[in-house]
PDB file of C-alpha atoms in Angstrom:
ATOM      1  CA  PRO A   1       0.027  -0.022   0.024  1.00 77.00           C
ATOM      2  CA  LEU A   2       1.053   3.541  -0.721  1.00 81.00           C
ATOM      3  CA  GLN A   3       2.035   5.502   2.414  1.00 84.00           C
ATOM      4  CA  LEU A   4       2.304   9.331   2.379  1.00 87.00           C
ATOM      5  CA  GLU A   5       2.641  12.049   4.869  1.00 89.00           C
ATOM      6  CA  CYS A   6       1.451  15.419   3.578  1.00 90.00           C
ATOM      7  CA  ASP A   7       0.769  18.590   5.550  1.00 92.00           C
ATOM      8  CA  LEU A   8      -0.285  20.648   2.533  1.00 93.00           C
ATOM      9  CA  CYS A   9      -1.322  19.296  -0.863  1.00 94.00           C
ATOM     10  CA  ALA A  10      -1.448  20.993  -4.171  1.00 95.00           C
ATOM     11  CA  ILE A  11      -3.679  19.302  -6.753  1.00 93.00           C
ATOM     12  CA  ILE A  12      -2.810  20.597 -10.270  1.00 90.00           C
ATOM     13  CA  SER A  13      -5.067  19.891 -13.245  1.00 82.00           C
ATOM     14  CA  ASN A  14      -4.113  19.588 -16.822  1.00 80.00           C
ATOM     15  CA  SER A  15      -5.982  22.814 -17.657  1.00 77.00           C
ATOM     16  CA  GLY A  16      -4.598  25.432 -19.927  1.00 81.00           C
ATOM     17  CA  GLN A  17      -6.039  27.847 -17.377  1.00 84.00           C
ATOM     18  CA  MET A  18      -2.746  27.432 -15.390  1.00 84.00           C
ATOM     19  CA  THR A  19      -0.823  29.170 -18.240  1.00 87.00           C
ATOM     20  CA  GLU A  20       0.346  32.699 -17.286  1.00 89.00           C
ATOM     21  CA  GLN A  21      -0.735  32.245 -13.583  1.00 90.00           C
ATOM     22  CA  LYS A  22       2.922  32.320 -12.361  1.00 94.00           C
ATOM     23  CA  VAL A  23       2.067  30.281  -9.226  1.00 95.00           C
ATOM     24  CA  GLY A  24       4.834  27.711  -9.738  1.00 95.00           C
ATOM     25  CA  SER A  25       6.846  28.645  -6.708  1.00 96.00           C
ATOM     26  CA  GLU A  26       3.730  28.549  -4.508  1.00 96.00           C
ATOM     27  CA  ILE A  27       2.812  25.132  -5.789  1.00 96.00           C
ATOM     28  CA  ASP A  28       6.362  23.822  -5.215  1.00 95.00           C
ATOM     29  CA  HIS A  29       6.105  24.816  -1.514  1.00 96.00           C
ATOM     30  CA  ALA A  30       3.400  22.233  -0.901  1.00 96.00           C
ATOM     31  CA  SER A  31       4.577  19.089   0.830  1.00 94.00           C
ATOM     32  CA  CYS A  32       2.770  16.849  -1.674  1.00 95.00           C
ATOM     33  CA  ILE A  33       2.016  17.846  -5.198  1.00 96.00           C
ATOM     34  CA  TRP A  34      -0.555  15.778  -7.170  1.00 95.00           C
ATOM     35  CA  ARG A  35      -0.761  15.954 -11.008  1.00 94.00           C
ATOM     36  CA  MET A  36      -2.963  14.264 -13.493  1.00 92.00           C
ATOM     37  CA  ASN A  37      -2.097  11.980 -16.384  1.00 92.00           C
ATOM     38  CA  ASN A  38       0.796  13.314 -18.541  1.00 90.00           C
ATOM     39  CA  ALA A  39       0.269  17.036 -17.726  1.00 86.00           C
ATOM     40  CA  PRO A  40       3.552  18.781 -18.606  1.00 84.00           C
ATOM     41  CA  THR A  41       5.677  20.594 -16.138  1.00 89.00           C
ATOM     42  CA  LYS A  42       8.834  21.072 -18.299  1.00 88.00           C
ATOM     43  CA  GLY A  43       8.708  24.474 -19.869  1.00 91.00           C
ATOM     44  CA  TYR A  44       5.863  25.567 -17.611  1.00 92.00           C
ATOM     45  CA  GLU A  45       7.645  25.635 -14.337  1.00 93.00           C
ATOM     46  CA  GLU A  46       6.833  29.374 -13.713  1.00 95.00           C
ATOM     47  CA  ASP A  47       3.123  28.610 -13.971  1.00 94.00           C
ATOM     48  CA  VAL A  48       2.770  25.040 -12.547  1.00 93.00           C
ATOM     49  CA  GLY A  49       5.947  24.387 -10.634  1.00 94.00           C
ATOM     50  CA  LYS A  50       8.484  21.664 -11.221  1.00 92.00           C
ATOM     51  CA  ARG A  51       7.903  19.198  -8.399  1.00 93.00           C
ATOM     52  CA  THR A  52       5.558  16.259  -8.522  1.00 94.00           C
ATOM     53  CA  THR A  53       4.969  13.900  -5.654  1.00 95.00           C
ATOM     54  CA  ILE A  54       2.166  11.828  -7.132  1.00 95.00           C
ATOM     55  CA  ARG A  55       0.884  11.541 -10.674  1.00 94.00           C
ATOM     56  CA  VAL A  56      -2.518   9.917 -10.947  1.00 94.00           C
ATOM     57  CA  VAL A  57      -2.793   8.379 -14.397  1.00 94.00           C
ATOM     58  CA  SER A  58      -5.750   6.871 -16.282  1.00 92.00           C
ATOM     59  CA  HIS A  59      -5.126   3.663 -18.156  1.00 93.00           C
ATOM     60  CA  THR A  60      -5.794   5.575 -21.345  1.00 93.00           C
ATOM     61  CA  SER A  61      -2.889   7.926 -20.720  1.00 94.00           C
ATOM     62  CA  VAL A  62      -0.263   5.300 -19.891  1.00 96.00           C
ATOM     63  CA  PRO A  63       0.830   5.158 -23.599  1.00 95.00           C
ATOM     64  CA  LEU A  64       1.308   8.927 -23.524  1.00 94.00           C
ATOM     65  CA  LEU A  65       3.655   8.498 -20.495  1.00 93.00           C
ATOM     66  CA  LEU A  66       5.557   5.788 -22.315  1.00 95.00           C
ATOM     67  CA  LYS A  67       6.165   8.005 -25.371  1.00 94.00           C
ATOM     68  CA  ASN A  68       8.327  10.103 -23.048  1.00 91.00           C
ATOM     69  CA  ALA A  69       9.422   7.371 -20.638  1.00 92.00           C
ATOM     70  CA  ASP A  70      12.911   8.786 -20.034  1.00 91.00           C
ATOM     71  CA  TYR A  71      11.347  12.040 -18.776  1.00 89.00           C
ATOM     72  CA  PHE A  72       8.642  10.485 -16.623  1.00 90.00           C
ATOM     73  CA  PHE A  73      10.591   7.500 -15.221  1.00 91.00           C
ATOM     74  CA  LYS A  74      14.158   8.542 -15.234  1.00 86.00           C
ATOM     75  CA  GLU A  75      14.503  12.340 -15.146  1.00 80.00           C
ATOM     76  CA  THR A  76      11.663  12.732 -12.608  1.00 72.00           C
ATOM     77  CA  ASN A  77      12.339   9.490 -10.835  1.00 75.00           C
ATOM     78  CA  SER A  78      11.035  10.688  -7.411  1.00 87.00           C
ATOM     79  CA  THR A  79       7.466  10.856  -8.673  1.00 93.00           C
ATOM     80  CA  ILE A  80       5.003   8.149  -7.477  1.00 94.00           C
ATOM     81  CA  TYR A  81       2.582   6.951 -10.142  1.00 95.00           C
ATOM     82  CA  VAL A  82      -0.863   5.755  -9.295  1.00 94.00           C
ATOM     83  CA  ILE A  83      -2.499   4.059 -12.282  1.00 95.00           C
ATOM     84  CA  TRP A  84      -6.240   3.289 -12.467  1.00 91.00           C
ATOM     85  CA  GLY A  85      -8.387   1.600 -15.006  1.00 90.00           C
ATOM     86  CA  PRO A  86     -10.756  -1.196 -15.544  1.00 89.00           C
ATOM     87  CA  PHE A  87      -9.872  -4.655 -14.384  1.00 88.00           C
ATOM     88  CA  ARG A  88      -9.692  -6.050 -17.930  1.00 90.00           C
ATOM     89  CA  ASN A  89      -6.709  -3.663 -18.676  1.00 92.00           C
ATOM     90  CA  MET A  90      -5.048  -4.081 -15.299  1.00 91.00           C
ATOM     91  CA  ARG A  91      -5.157  -7.904 -14.895  1.00 91.00           C
ATOM     92  CA  LYS A  92      -1.971  -9.414 -13.687  1.00 91.00           C
ATOM     93  CA  ASP A  93      -2.513 -12.774 -15.369  1.00 93.00           C
ATOM     94  CA  GLY A  94      -0.788 -11.747 -18.623  1.00 91.00           C
ATOM     95  CA  SER A  95      -3.877 -10.478 -20.382  1.00 94.00           C
ATOM     96  CA  GLY A  96      -4.032  -6.992 -18.911  1.00 94.00           C
ATOM     97  CA  ILE A  97      -2.621  -4.861 -21.662  1.00 95.00           C
ATOM     98  CA  VAL A  98      -1.905  -1.754 -19.479  1.00 95.00           C
ATOM     99  CA  TYR A  99      -0.525  -3.875 -16.631  1.00 95.00           C
ATOM    100  CA  ASN A 100       1.784  -5.525 -19.106  1.00 96.00           C
ATOM    101  CA  MET A 101       3.065  -2.142 -20.333  1.00 95.00           C
ATOM    102  CA  LEU A 102       3.727  -1.059 -16.740  1.00 95.00           C
ATOM    103  CA  LYS A 103       5.594  -4.227 -15.998  1.00 95.00           C
ATOM    104  CA  LYS A 104       7.888  -3.657 -18.987  1.00 95.00           C
ATOM    105  CA  THR A 105       8.431  -0.073 -17.804  1.00 94.00           C
ATOM    106  CA  VAL A 106       9.489  -1.206 -14.316  1.00 94.00           C
ATOM    107  CA  ASP A 107      11.859  -3.731 -15.963  1.00 94.00           C
ATOM    108  CA  SER A 108      13.454  -0.826 -17.987  1.00 94.00           C
ATOM    109  CA  TYR A 109      13.289   1.713 -15.161  1.00 94.00           C
ATOM    110  CA  PRO A 110      13.742  -0.325 -11.918  1.00 92.00           C
ATOM    111  CA  GLY A 111      13.581   2.871  -9.707  1.00 90.00           C
ATOM    112  CA  ALA A 112      10.107   3.690 -11.079  1.00 93.00           C
ATOM    113  CA  LYS A 113       7.493   3.859  -8.227  1.00 93.00           C
ATOM    114  CA  ILE A 114       4.281   2.594  -9.895  1.00 94.00           C
ATOM    115  CA  TYR A 115       1.143   1.555  -8.052  1.00 93.00           C
ATOM    116  CA  VAL A 116      -2.045   0.217  -9.592  1.00 92.00           C
ATOM    117  CA  THR A 117      -5.503   0.405  -7.971  1.00 90.00           C
ATOM    118  CA  THR A 118      -7.155  -2.736  -6.893  1.00 88.00           C
ATOM    119  CA  GLU A 119     -10.394  -3.931  -8.552  1.00 87.00           C
ATOM    120  CA  LYS A 120     -12.245  -3.246  -5.309  1.00 91.00           C
ATOM    121  CA  ARG A 121     -10.898   0.321  -5.061  1.00 88.00           C
ATOM    122  CA  MET A 122     -11.603   1.035  -8.724  1.00 87.00           C
ATOM    123  CA  SER A 123     -15.245  -0.194  -8.214  1.00 88.00           C
ATOM    124  CA  TYR A 124     -15.591   2.071  -5.202  1.00 91.00           C
ATOM    125  CA  CYS A 125     -14.292   5.075  -7.089  1.00 86.00           C
ATOM    126  CA  ASP A 126     -16.575   4.309 -10.073  1.00 86.00           C
ATOM    127  CA  GLU A 127     -19.563   4.263  -7.710  1.00 91.00           C
ATOM    128  CA  ILE A 128     -18.664   7.613  -6.276  1.00 92.00           C
ATOM    129  CA  PHE A 129     -18.133   9.126  -9.714  1.00 87.00           C
ATOM    130  CA  LYS A 130     -21.517   7.862 -10.875  1.00 92.00           C
ATOM    131  CA  LYS A 131     -23.248   9.266  -7.798  1.00 94.00           C
ATOM    132  CA  GLU A 132     -21.647  12.628  -8.148  1.00 94.00           C
ATOM    133  CA  THR A 133     -21.960  13.020 -11.925  1.00 92.00           C
ATOM    134  CA  GLY A 134     -24.807  10.727 -12.929  1.00 92.00           C
ATOM    135  CA  LYS A 135     -22.506   9.250 -15.509  1.00 87.00           C
ATOM    136  CA  ASP A 136     -21.129   5.724 -15.753  1.00 79.00           C
TER     137      ASP A 136
END
């Protein structure tokens, strides 16, 4: 299980609304900085900061991370990745396509800190999303 100790968290979206906000240094002062999917920081440090503690990644965005694997898993190797997606893609029995991609990534980048959600946790999050948005 993932264990974190955070006093102050900054949760940064992928939104273009961050451009020209110049809050990067304020964001970098948070003890834990959460980012989504493959949202860039390089080249946008003044607006979004440069540190990332946790990057929450949808199964559909994993291939986008892997296109720039050296950056995500080598250059920013202190980042913790939490990957979520449907069980069919995350299966550990050899048929989970996203899980297989992540396994190869860990083989290539042994220092990568990659966690996947459990099927039970994913179902729980899906239920909350459906209750809050009315969408499946």
